[in-house]
XYZ file of C-alpha atoms in Angstrom:
666
model
C 70.804 117.997 133.008
C 69.515 118.183 136.555
C 71.567 119.957 139.149
C 73.590 117.276 140.826
C 76.521 115.005 140.207
C 77.490 114.053 136.709
C 80.145 111.364 136.641
C 82.039 110.552 133.482
C 83.002 107.009 134.385
C 86.459 105.541 134.486
C 89.108 106.848 132.101
C 91.999 104.860 130.823
C 95.363 105.633 132.394
C 96.798 107.247 129.267
C 93.905 109.698 128.935
C 93.968 110.531 132.643
C 97.660 111.396 132.432
C 96.945 113.464 129.323
C 94.316 115.540 131.129
C 96.428 115.978 134.239
C 99.439 117.127 132.232
C 97.360 119.599 130.240
C 95.766 121.218 133.294
C 97.793 122.907 136.009
C 96.990 121.523 139.443
C 99.147 123.446 141.873
C 98.796 126.978 143.193
C 100.747 129.432 141.064
C 101.536 132.750 142.748
C 102.368 134.268 139.359
C 98.681 134.028 138.433
C 97.816 136.228 141.403
C 100.514 138.574 140.135
C 98.841 138.557 136.736
C 95.555 139.416 138.443
C 97.323 142.440 139.913
C 98.414 143.448 136.418
C 94.772 143.158 135.357
C 93.118 145.084 138.178
C 95.582 147.941 138.728
C 95.227 149.422 135.214
C 91.441 149.221 135.543
C 91.459 151.141 138.822
C 94.065 153.676 137.710
C 92.395 154.148 134.335
C 88.997 154.746 135.915
C 90.627 157.220 138.282
C 91.933 159.072 135.188
C 95.580 158.564 136.067
C 97.743 159.580 133.117
C 99.304 156.700 131.209
C 96.447 154.263 131.879
C 93.983 155.307 129.168
C 93.804 151.672 128.047
C 93.359 150.321 131.557
C 90.028 148.801 130.542
C 91.943 145.905 128.944
C 92.410 144.568 132.471
C 88.907 143.124 132.163
C 89.991 141.142 129.126
C 92.973 139.797 131.063
C 90.591 138.698 133.821
C 88.472 136.859 131.252
C 91.469 134.891 129.983
C 92.590 134.040 133.526
C 89.074 132.965 134.478
C 88.672 130.717 131.432
C 92.013 129.083 132.185
C 91.419 128.423 135.881
C 87.761 127.407 135.772
C 88.230 125.089 132.810
C 91.229 123.516 134.517
C 89.188 122.793 137.637
C 86.256 121.367 135.688
C 88.379 119.131 133.475
C 90.368 117.805 136.451
C 87.111 116.887 138.145
C 85.884 115.231 134.975
C 89.110 113.241 134.655
C 88.927 112.133 138.293
C 85.274 111.103 137.987
C 84.069 113.547 140.666
C 82.406 116.134 138.444
C 79.407 117.817 140.055
C 77.533 120.787 138.626
C 75.959 121.488 142.014
C 79.410 121.594 143.584
C 80.665 123.924 140.855
C 77.857 126.411 141.437
C 78.214 126.112 145.218
C 81.854 127.155 144.979
C 81.006 129.834 142.457
C 78.399 131.337 144.800
C 80.800 131.318 147.742
C 83.401 133.018 145.539
C 81.203 135.700 143.981
C 78.117 136.412 146.078
C 79.406 137.633 149.468
C 81.424 140.580 148.142
C 78.942 141.288 145.362
C 75.992 141.675 147.703
C 78.018 143.643 150.226
C 78.821 146.102 147.423
C 75.192 146.162 146.244
C 73.826 146.792 149.728
C 76.330 149.545 150.468
C 75.876 151.175 147.066
C 72.108 151.183 147.457
C 72.266 153.014 150.784
C 74.618 155.629 149.335
C 72.503 155.915 146.174
C 69.405 156.732 148.199
C 71.339 159.499 149.895
C 72.905 161.080 146.800
C 71.145 160.163 143.558
C 68.417 162.360 142.114
C 65.038 160.686 141.416
C 65.663 159.920 137.728
C 69.120 158.600 138.597
C 67.766 156.442 141.415
C 65.182 154.915 139.079
C 67.946 154.062 136.655
C 70.055 152.702 139.512
C 67.169 150.474 140.622
C 67.030 148.946 137.161
C 70.746 148.223 137.245
C 70.441 146.783 140.764
C 67.853 144.268 139.594
C 69.818 143.420 136.455
C 73.066 142.975 138.400
C 71.345 140.653 140.848
C 70.178 138.516 137.933
C 73.601 138.700 136.230
C 72.178 140.471 133.194
C 73.531 143.973 133.715
C 75.602 143.711 130.533
C 72.360 143.376 128.572
C 70.824 146.321 130.416
C 73.806 148.602 129.881
C 73.909 147.607 126.225
C 70.242 148.546 125.854
C 70.957 151.906 127.490
C 74.113 152.631 125.525
C 74.177 155.826 123.534
C 76.403 158.849 123.198
C 74.039 160.980 125.273
C 73.007 158.244 127.645
C 73.544 159.094 131.300
C 77.246 159.512 131.827
C 79.089 156.427 133.010
C 80.197 158.316 136.106
C 76.587 158.359 137.335
C 76.172 154.555 137.064
C 77.610 152.986 140.220
C 77.078 149.427 138.986
C 78.334 149.815 135.426
C 81.396 147.677 136.130
C 79.239 144.641 136.885
C 78.718 144.084 133.150
C 81.897 141.977 133.113
C 80.670 139.861 136.015
C 77.441 139.255 134.101
C 79.380 138.106 131.019
C 81.381 135.635 133.107
C 78.361 134.176 134.876
C 76.424 133.800 131.631
C 79.415 131.940 130.219
C 79.561 129.663 133.245
C 75.911 128.748 132.974
C 76.687 127.012 129.697
C 80.325 126.022 130.011
C 80.061 123.260 132.667
C 77.204 121.694 130.718
C 79.218 121.674 127.496
C 82.283 120.153 129.151
C 80.211 117.504 130.885
C 78.403 116.627 127.649
C 81.648 116.085 125.731
C 83.551 114.604 128.671
C 87.254 114.442 129.439
C 87.619 111.092 127.706
C 87.305 112.844 124.328
C 90.035 115.444 124.672
C 90.525 115.937 120.945
C 86.847 116.700 120.414
C 86.868 118.946 123.496
C 89.825 120.950 122.220
C 88.348 121.282 118.748
C 85.034 122.434 120.182
C 86.658 125.051 122.406
C 88.847 126.240 119.525
C 85.806 126.542 117.261
C 83.907 128.568 119.887
C 86.908 130.807 120.391
C 87.415 131.422 116.681
C 83.713 131.973 115.933
C 83.397 134.473 118.775
C 86.548 136.326 117.714
C 85.425 136.573 114.084
C 81.998 137.805 115.232
C 83.702 140.411 117.396
C 85.619 141.741 114.397
C 82.675 141.649 111.991
C 80.121 143.268 114.296
C 82.402 145.932 115.749
C 81.578 148.411 112.990
C 77.933 147.380 112.830
C 77.049 147.527 116.514
C 80.040 148.396 118.720
C 77.982 148.530 121.930
C 76.656 145.003 121.463
C 80.154 143.797 120.615
C 81.512 145.340 123.787
C 78.853 144.207 126.258
C 77.413 140.891 125.095
C 78.625 137.334 125.627
C 78.775 136.049 122.022
C 81.560 138.488 121.141
C 83.332 138.184 124.495
C 83.280 134.389 124.794
C 86.487 134.163 122.748
C 88.473 135.683 125.632
C 87.243 133.129 128.158
C 87.592 130.328 125.622
C 91.184 131.400 124.911
C 92.096 130.688 128.523
C 90.169 127.443 128.331
C 92.221 126.371 125.319
C 95.421 126.815 127.289
C 93.989 124.778 130.171
C 93.308 121.929 127.744
C 96.630 122.021 125.915
C 99.210 123.220 128.443
C 102.594 124.671 127.532
C 104.516 122.407 125.146
C 107.678 124.543 125.371
C 110.319 123.239 127.754
C 113.149 125.629 126.991
C 113.415 128.172 129.799
C 114.967 130.863 127.622
C 112.187 130.589 125.082
C 109.635 130.775 127.879
C 111.321 133.886 129.249
C 111.213 135.493 125.813
C 107.538 134.632 125.328
C 106.729 135.888 128.818
C 108.497 139.176 128.096
C 106.545 139.501 124.854
C 103.306 138.869 126.722
C 104.119 141.524 129.320
C 105.100 143.994 126.584
C 101.839 143.338 124.722
C 99.742 144.099 127.793
C 101.703 147.206 128.762
C 101.528 148.489 125.189
C 97.744 148.159 125.082
C 97.389 149.881 128.464
C 99.520 152.784 127.259
C 98.252 153.194 123.681
C 94.567 152.271 123.815
C 91.928 154.797 124.838
C 88.166 155.101 125.136
C 87.781 156.425 121.576
C 89.016 153.256 119.896
C 86.680 150.533 118.727
C 86.986 147.587 121.109
C 87.219 144.605 121.476
C 87.536 143.233 117.938
C 91.053 142.665 116.657
C 92.405 145.142 119.230
C 91.620 142.648 122.004
C 94.203 140.239 120.577
C 97.057 142.269 122.068
C 96.080 142.160 125.784
C 94.458 138.721 125.541
C 97.430 137.271 123.690
C 99.727 138.836 126.278
C 97.731 137.272 129.100
C 97.829 133.897 127.335
C 101.627 134.028 127.018
C 102.064 134.978 130.676
C 99.790 132.139 131.799
C 101.522 129.701 129.479
C 105.063 130.542 130.595
C 104.368 131.440 134.232
C 105.090 127.961 135.563
C 108.572 127.899 134.027
C 110.199 129.687 136.952
C 111.781 132.332 134.708
C 112.312 135.987 135.542
C 108.840 137.011 134.399
C 107.294 134.360 136.613
C 109.447 135.472 139.552
C 108.443 139.097 138.939
C 104.758 138.242 139.159
C 105.376 136.058 142.206
C 106.682 138.930 144.326
C 104.714 139.401 147.533
C 103.226 142.845 146.732
C 101.970 141.642 143.349
C 100.545 138.449 144.854
C 98.754 140.392 147.585
C 97.126 142.791 145.120
C 96.110 139.769 143.081
C 94.482 138.166 146.103
C 92.357 141.261 146.766
C 91.752 141.914 143.048
C 88.112 140.791 143.045
C 87.235 142.971 146.027
C 89.235 145.851 144.586
C 87.454 145.584 141.257
C 84.033 145.434 142.882
C 84.551 148.392 145.239
C 86.591 150.817 143.152
C 83.929 151.902 140.670
C 81.186 152.761 143.203
C 83.805 154.702 145.179
C 84.773 156.724 142.087
C 81.192 157.325 140.975
C 79.848 158.410 144.347
C 82.878 160.635 144.918
C 82.173 162.441 141.650
C 78.506 162.817 142.541
C 79.097 163.925 146.107
C 81.795 166.445 145.199
C 80.124 167.567 141.939
C 83.183 166.816 139.854
C 83.341 165.499 136.331
C 87.135 165.659 136.277
C 89.579 164.720 139.004
C 92.211 166.632 140.907
C 95.343 164.726 141.952
C 94.130 164.887 145.552
C 90.806 163.281 144.628
C 92.587 160.608 142.624
C 94.695 159.683 145.646
C 91.647 159.638 147.917
C 89.563 157.504 145.559
C 92.335 154.979 144.971
C 93.186 154.883 148.677
C 89.579 154.342 149.769
C 89.163 151.651 147.117
C 92.197 149.774 148.421
C 91.073 150.147 152.034
C 87.626 148.740 151.286
C 89.170 145.974 149.192
C 91.502 144.846 151.986
C 88.701 144.901 154.566
C 86.364 143.118 152.177
C 88.954 140.460 151.366
C 89.795 139.846 155.012
C 86.334 139.867 156.548
C 84.069 138.795 153.677
C 86.008 136.908 151.002
C 88.377 134.816 153.134
C 85.817 133.449 155.618
C 83.734 132.092 152.758
C 86.655 130.854 150.651
C 88.756 129.227 153.381
C 85.836 127.356 154.913
C 84.281 126.080 151.715
C 83.747 122.567 153.057
C 81.721 123.843 156.023
C 78.993 125.338 153.837
C 76.366 122.779 152.862
C 75.115 122.974 149.291
C 71.496 123.422 150.341
C 72.368 126.262 152.721
C 74.514 127.998 150.099
C 71.762 127.925 147.492
C 69.170 129.021 150.035
C 71.318 131.939 151.174
C 71.950 132.955 147.578
C 68.250 132.954 146.763
C 67.450 135.004 149.857
C 70.115 137.589 148.999
C 68.882 137.824 145.432
C 65.271 138.157 146.545
C 66.155 140.984 148.934
C 67.997 142.920 146.238
C 65.292 142.401 143.635
C 62.706 143.472 146.205
C 64.721 146.598 146.966
C 65.030 147.394 143.270
C 61.304 146.905 142.812
C 60.515 149.176 145.756
C 62.723 151.971 144.400
C 61.048 151.667 141.009
C 57.579 151.669 142.563
C 58.481 154.762 144.579
C 59.689 156.465 141.339
C 63.100 157.165 142.791
C 61.714 158.676 146.017
C 61.140 162.189 144.611
C 59.858 163.496 147.936
C 63.474 163.863 149.014
C 63.579 166.991 146.814
C 61.458 170.083 146.238
C 59.308 170.493 143.134
C 61.791 173.021 141.726
C 64.668 170.605 142.212
C 62.718 167.777 140.602
C 61.818 169.955 137.614
C 65.425 170.754 136.701
C 66.715 167.296 137.681
C 64.364 165.655 135.169
C 66.540 167.028 132.374
C 69.302 164.628 133.391
C 67.388 161.942 131.524
C 66.718 164.095 128.469
C 66.796 162.185 125.178
C 68.359 164.346 122.451
C 69.284 161.579 120.031
C 66.500 162.483 117.595
C 66.885 166.231 118.053
C 70.617 166.059 117.224
C 69.888 163.714 114.273
C 72.046 160.891 115.513
C 72.548 158.105 112.996
C 72.182 160.334 109.931
C 73.765 163.787 110.233
C 75.412 163.184 113.592
C 77.564 160.113 114.041
C 78.129 159.283 117.692
C 81.391 157.433 117.240
C 84.159 156.747 114.775
C 82.072 154.247 112.826
C 79.480 154.951 110.157
C 79.070 157.578 107.457
C 77.134 160.824 107.213
C 73.899 160.350 105.266
C 74.322 162.064 101.858
C 70.968 163.819 102.322
C 72.492 165.768 105.234
C 74.858 167.609 102.891
C 72.623 167.833 99.820
C 70.985 171.273 99.274
C 67.238 171.066 98.645
C 66.380 174.736 98.138
C 67.894 177.781 96.468
C 68.550 179.507 99.791
C 72.119 180.383 100.806
C 73.719 177.280 102.325
C 75.186 177.236 105.821
C 77.316 174.157 106.468
C 77.562 173.090 110.127
C 80.694 171.045 110.795
C 82.094 169.675 114.039
C 81.594 167.263 116.898
C 78.723 166.944 119.368
C 79.213 170.621 120.269
C 78.251 171.403 116.695
C 75.403 168.872 116.647
C 73.825 170.538 119.683
C 73.251 173.657 117.564
C 71.078 171.775 115.074
C 67.827 171.894 117.133
C 68.149 175.686 117.223
C 68.669 175.904 113.459
C 65.766 173.522 112.887
C 63.512 175.855 114.890
C 64.934 179.108 113.525
C 66.908 178.675 110.261
C 66.536 182.299 109.258
C 66.933 182.817 105.523
C 69.380 179.923 105.108
C 69.413 176.221 104.359
C 71.524 174.601 107.047
C 73.378 171.383 106.246
C 74.952 169.242 108.953
C 77.950 166.903 109.085
C 78.944 166.181 112.677
C 80.853 163.344 114.333
C 81.193 162.877 118.090
C 84.689 163.397 119.410
C 86.090 164.647 116.103
C 86.941 168.306 115.604
C 86.466 169.888 112.130
C 90.121 170.110 111.158
C 92.184 169.311 108.085
C 94.400 166.452 109.211
C 97.736 165.694 107.538
C 97.246 162.087 108.656
C 93.619 161.123 107.913
C 93.994 157.754 109.635
C 90.462 157.602 111.064
C 87.072 157.764 109.427
C 86.065 161.039 111.077
C 89.337 162.700 110.013
C 88.788 161.557 106.448
C 85.261 162.953 106.593
C 86.369 166.449 107.548
C 89.268 166.405 105.123
C 86.806 165.550 102.367
C 84.280 168.152 103.504
C 86.801 170.986 103.799
C 89.106 170.171 100.879
C 86.650 168.714 98.345
C 82.991 169.291 99.155
C 83.252 172.913 100.305
C 85.370 174.183 97.372
C 83.045 172.415 94.957
C 79.717 173.529 96.460
C 80.814 176.952 97.751
C 78.436 177.259 100.757
C 77.607 180.802 101.854
C 79.070 180.114 105.311
C 80.889 177.252 106.974
C 80.325 177.065 110.732
C 83.142 175.363 112.637
C 82.077 174.381 116.127
C 83.564 171.864 118.551
C 84.636 171.104 122.065
C 87.962 172.737 121.315
C 91.064 171.528 123.121
C 94.467 173.193 123.566
C 96.180 170.660 121.301
C 93.749 171.589 118.494
C 95.060 175.142 118.155
C 98.025 174.531 115.853
C 96.010 172.373 113.478
C 93.067 174.778 113.619
C 95.326 177.673 112.557
C 96.534 175.673 109.575
C 92.954 174.684 108.734
C 91.759 178.300 108.776
C 94.671 179.345 106.559
C 93.935 176.616 104.028
C 90.248 177.548 103.978
C 91.111 181.217 103.476
C 93.391 180.325 100.552
C 90.357 178.734 98.904
C 88.190 181.817 99.576
C 85.805 179.880 101.791
C 83.680 181.903 104.191
C 84.292 180.708 107.763
C 82.515 181.557 111.006
C 84.369 180.126 113.992
C 82.251 179.337 117.047
C 83.954 179.356 120.422
C 83.469 177.022 123.372
C 80.232 176.786 125.298
C 80.433 177.298 129.080
C 81.040 173.920 130.688
C 80.683 172.669 134.238
C 82.385 170.178 136.514
C 79.128 168.232 136.781
C 75.866 168.010 134.855
C 74.125 171.383 134.971
C 70.724 169.974 136.105
C 72.463 168.321 139.069
C 74.236 171.560 139.951
C 70.955 173.476 139.744
C 69.166 170.941 141.947
C 71.951 170.957 144.537
C 72.214 174.756 144.476
C 68.480 175.031 145.084
C 68.640 172.532 147.926
C 71.531 174.313 149.597
C 70.449 177.837 148.723
C 73.965 178.256 147.337
C 73.723 180.609 144.362
C 77.490 180.756 144.030
C 77.786 176.996 143.421
C 77.193 177.390 139.683
C 79.947 179.975 139.336
C 82.382 177.844 141.322
C 81.543 174.851 139.140
C 82.413 176.523 135.845
C 85.428 175.107 134.035
C 87.800 178.003 133.653
C 89.661 176.346 130.777
C 86.822 177.371 128.446
C 87.433 181.048 129.181
C 91.109 180.682 128.295
C 90.251 178.793 125.125
C 87.736 181.499 124.180
C 90.438 184.195 124.348
C 92.881 182.146 122.309
C 90.339 181.370 119.586
C 89.183 184.986 119.430
C 92.765 186.179 118.902
C 93.334 183.521 116.254
C 90.211 184.583 114.344
C 90.941 188.307 114.636
C 94.445 187.875 113.216
C 92.890 186.362 110.104
C 89.858 188.612 109.824
C 87.524 185.675 110.468
C 84.180 186.251 112.173
C 84.239 184.753 115.646
C 81.231 183.940 117.823
C 82.063 183.995 121.517
C 79.457 181.925 123.299
C 81.198 182.924 126.509
C 80.413 186.595 125.789
C 76.851 185.755 124.813
C 76.066 183.632 127.842
C 78.313 184.907 130.607
C 79.028 188.072 132.542
C 82.411 187.609 134.130
C 82.386 184.194 135.781
C 78.601 183.995 135.978
C 76.831 182.304 133.072
C 73.250 181.837 132.020
C 71.994 178.501 133.307
C 68.309 178.492 132.333
C 66.856 178.759 128.843
C 63.645 179.581 130.671
C 62.464 178.400 134.084
C 62.726 175.548 134.836
C 64.514 174.427 131.655
C 68.331 174.291 131.975
C 70.511 175.591 129.187
C 72.352 172.266 129.163
C 71.331 168.734 130.118
C 74.829 167.551 131.027
C 78.137 169.295 131.642
C 78.071 171.102 128.295
C 75.549 169.955 125.664
C 72.541 172.197 125.021
C 68.940 171.288 125.615
C 66.647 171.955 122.654
C 65.468 175.185 124.265
C 69.040 176.187 125.043
C 70.051 175.435 121.459
C 67.224 177.557 120.043
C 68.228 180.451 122.264
C 71.919 180.239 121.346
C 71.265 179.922 117.598
C 69.130 183.073 117.576
C 72.273 184.858 118.714
C 74.501 183.168 116.134
C 72.303 184.153 113.185
C 73.393 187.836 113.186
C 77.009 186.699 112.811
C 76.010 184.515 109.866
C 74.211 187.518 108.345
C 77.376 189.570 108.766
C 79.508 186.880 107.142
C 77.114 186.584 104.209
C 76.988 190.357 103.752
C 80.771 190.624 103.951
C 81.095 187.977 101.281
C 78.617 189.772 99.036
C 76.269 186.796 98.854
C 73.213 188.403 100.390
C 72.006 191.088 102.718
C 72.022 191.004 106.468
C 68.735 191.058 108.311
C 68.567 194.385 110.191
C 65.852 193.030 112.478
C 67.972 190.146 113.723
C 69.369 191.074 117.137
C 70.965 189.294 120.014
C 68.284 188.686 122.610
C 70.011 186.581 125.260
C 70.361 188.492 128.512
C 73.700 188.032 130.212
C 73.658 185.728 133.192
C 72.585 187.135 136.497
C 72.600 185.686 139.939
C 68.824 185.327 139.674
C 69.203 182.746 136.928
C 68.198 180.052 139.396
C 64.473 179.176 139.200
């Protein structure tokens, strides 16, 4: 269908009334209030405010709202015989483009000032993809457990905008093809799309969770759900029933915000709770009940009005703040600053960018709008191309800085054996070959999360006299859980309670990114293992930093600030090291203190060898760092084997890592 007007012809009076009754026509302040409920959890969740771990569901609420409003507009135009695809896209451009390109232009200037060359190259790719509304596809293709951290991707949040725009390339065409005169067919079609997308989301969540999260086919159900409501309306006329349903909808959304977190598989069936809640609030919001009045309060309506600007600005603010201040975590002061700056930019953006384009829609000719959009897109794509051609402008940094910064883009997926012996998420199983002995050497079983997996490259290079087996799952500590409700918990319960007693490995290495709330369960785990006469070596926490170590090294070199690395150490790891050491000593268990091996006081070794950093992010080891650390763990394994009477220790095996000095910078 060519871009232009598509008129459906005259409709009979009965069908016209049917369409008009199914689609809301008047402004509803409660919908702006619902937008506030969508955007605030997103902002607060991204700012790491406690209680908003599931704030990401705000995006799903936005999808339902968008499907409801856009479908309502399109079907009203179809019913009135004034449907125009060109007009739809003109309004869509005026709604989306001004703020979007203001954010892109501002983010690009800041990125050039703060991002390291490899990061700027990656940013340029996302800039081009965002401009073409395909950033969701790009971020899906980049997704991986050790992919560049999300807090170094200023445009990551634009994936949701890309999903919406891809949906609205097809949606107006589908509605126009069916037409408003065939409402039954239209409803059935939308229902079928919604159901097919939802089923696909559930089925593919365990197969490819990243694709399910980022791509349109498994997200279309959320937009189509809102569209279904626009086509059917609310058949309930009882105000008390509407109030009850509205309260249930609000409770569903608040529950998902409070209980969900980044470790859960999403969307899938879990998306039904926030999306269903949003549907109920949209359905009952026009009833005038207490829920509707709550969402129609002025503060809620105002936040809803600025919600698009707030969503677009908040993530770049948070990302660049983390980069500029070299922080992976947030202090309460930084949280307040980031949220405050986001709101300030949102209000200014809404007042001086959004409103002029939205309130004067009729003054913008279609040809001028399309021309302006193409010019803006061309400028951004040209900028992205220039940054790529310039290879991230490396001349901004010295050769030494570039050398260490290159490790920010290190690919360790293969080295850590992701997909077989290391599962980067709660889905999937450990390959049986990873825990099947193939020689007659004493077996060392490596169990834990990614902080166990990062030891594998060292064992692969220097296994000593042992056969090392690996069973590691990201984000899951090697503990015996009384409630094995997740796949990774069941794995470690099986490994520690069934596999280990049956196979009797010479040594079991327990290594993880230990947390304070692990201590009680870890004590019980160690006691249960001791009661089964299993030989445990407990490995303590690795030194960790507030930002990626290569970034800290590059910045320290640029500033000549040797003390930056010490100031950037996370002191919690030192406390955890003492607690774990005491726990092991009370039980006579051999304990490996990586803090003692790598640090002198509050100064830790940062280079495996110049210019190779010990770690490529805030804590995970490079291959060279892993090989160096494992050479120091092997004597402890020898001691454990000798103590257990399985073999003899190697008298030539000695710790060779020098303690960190201030000259550890290249």
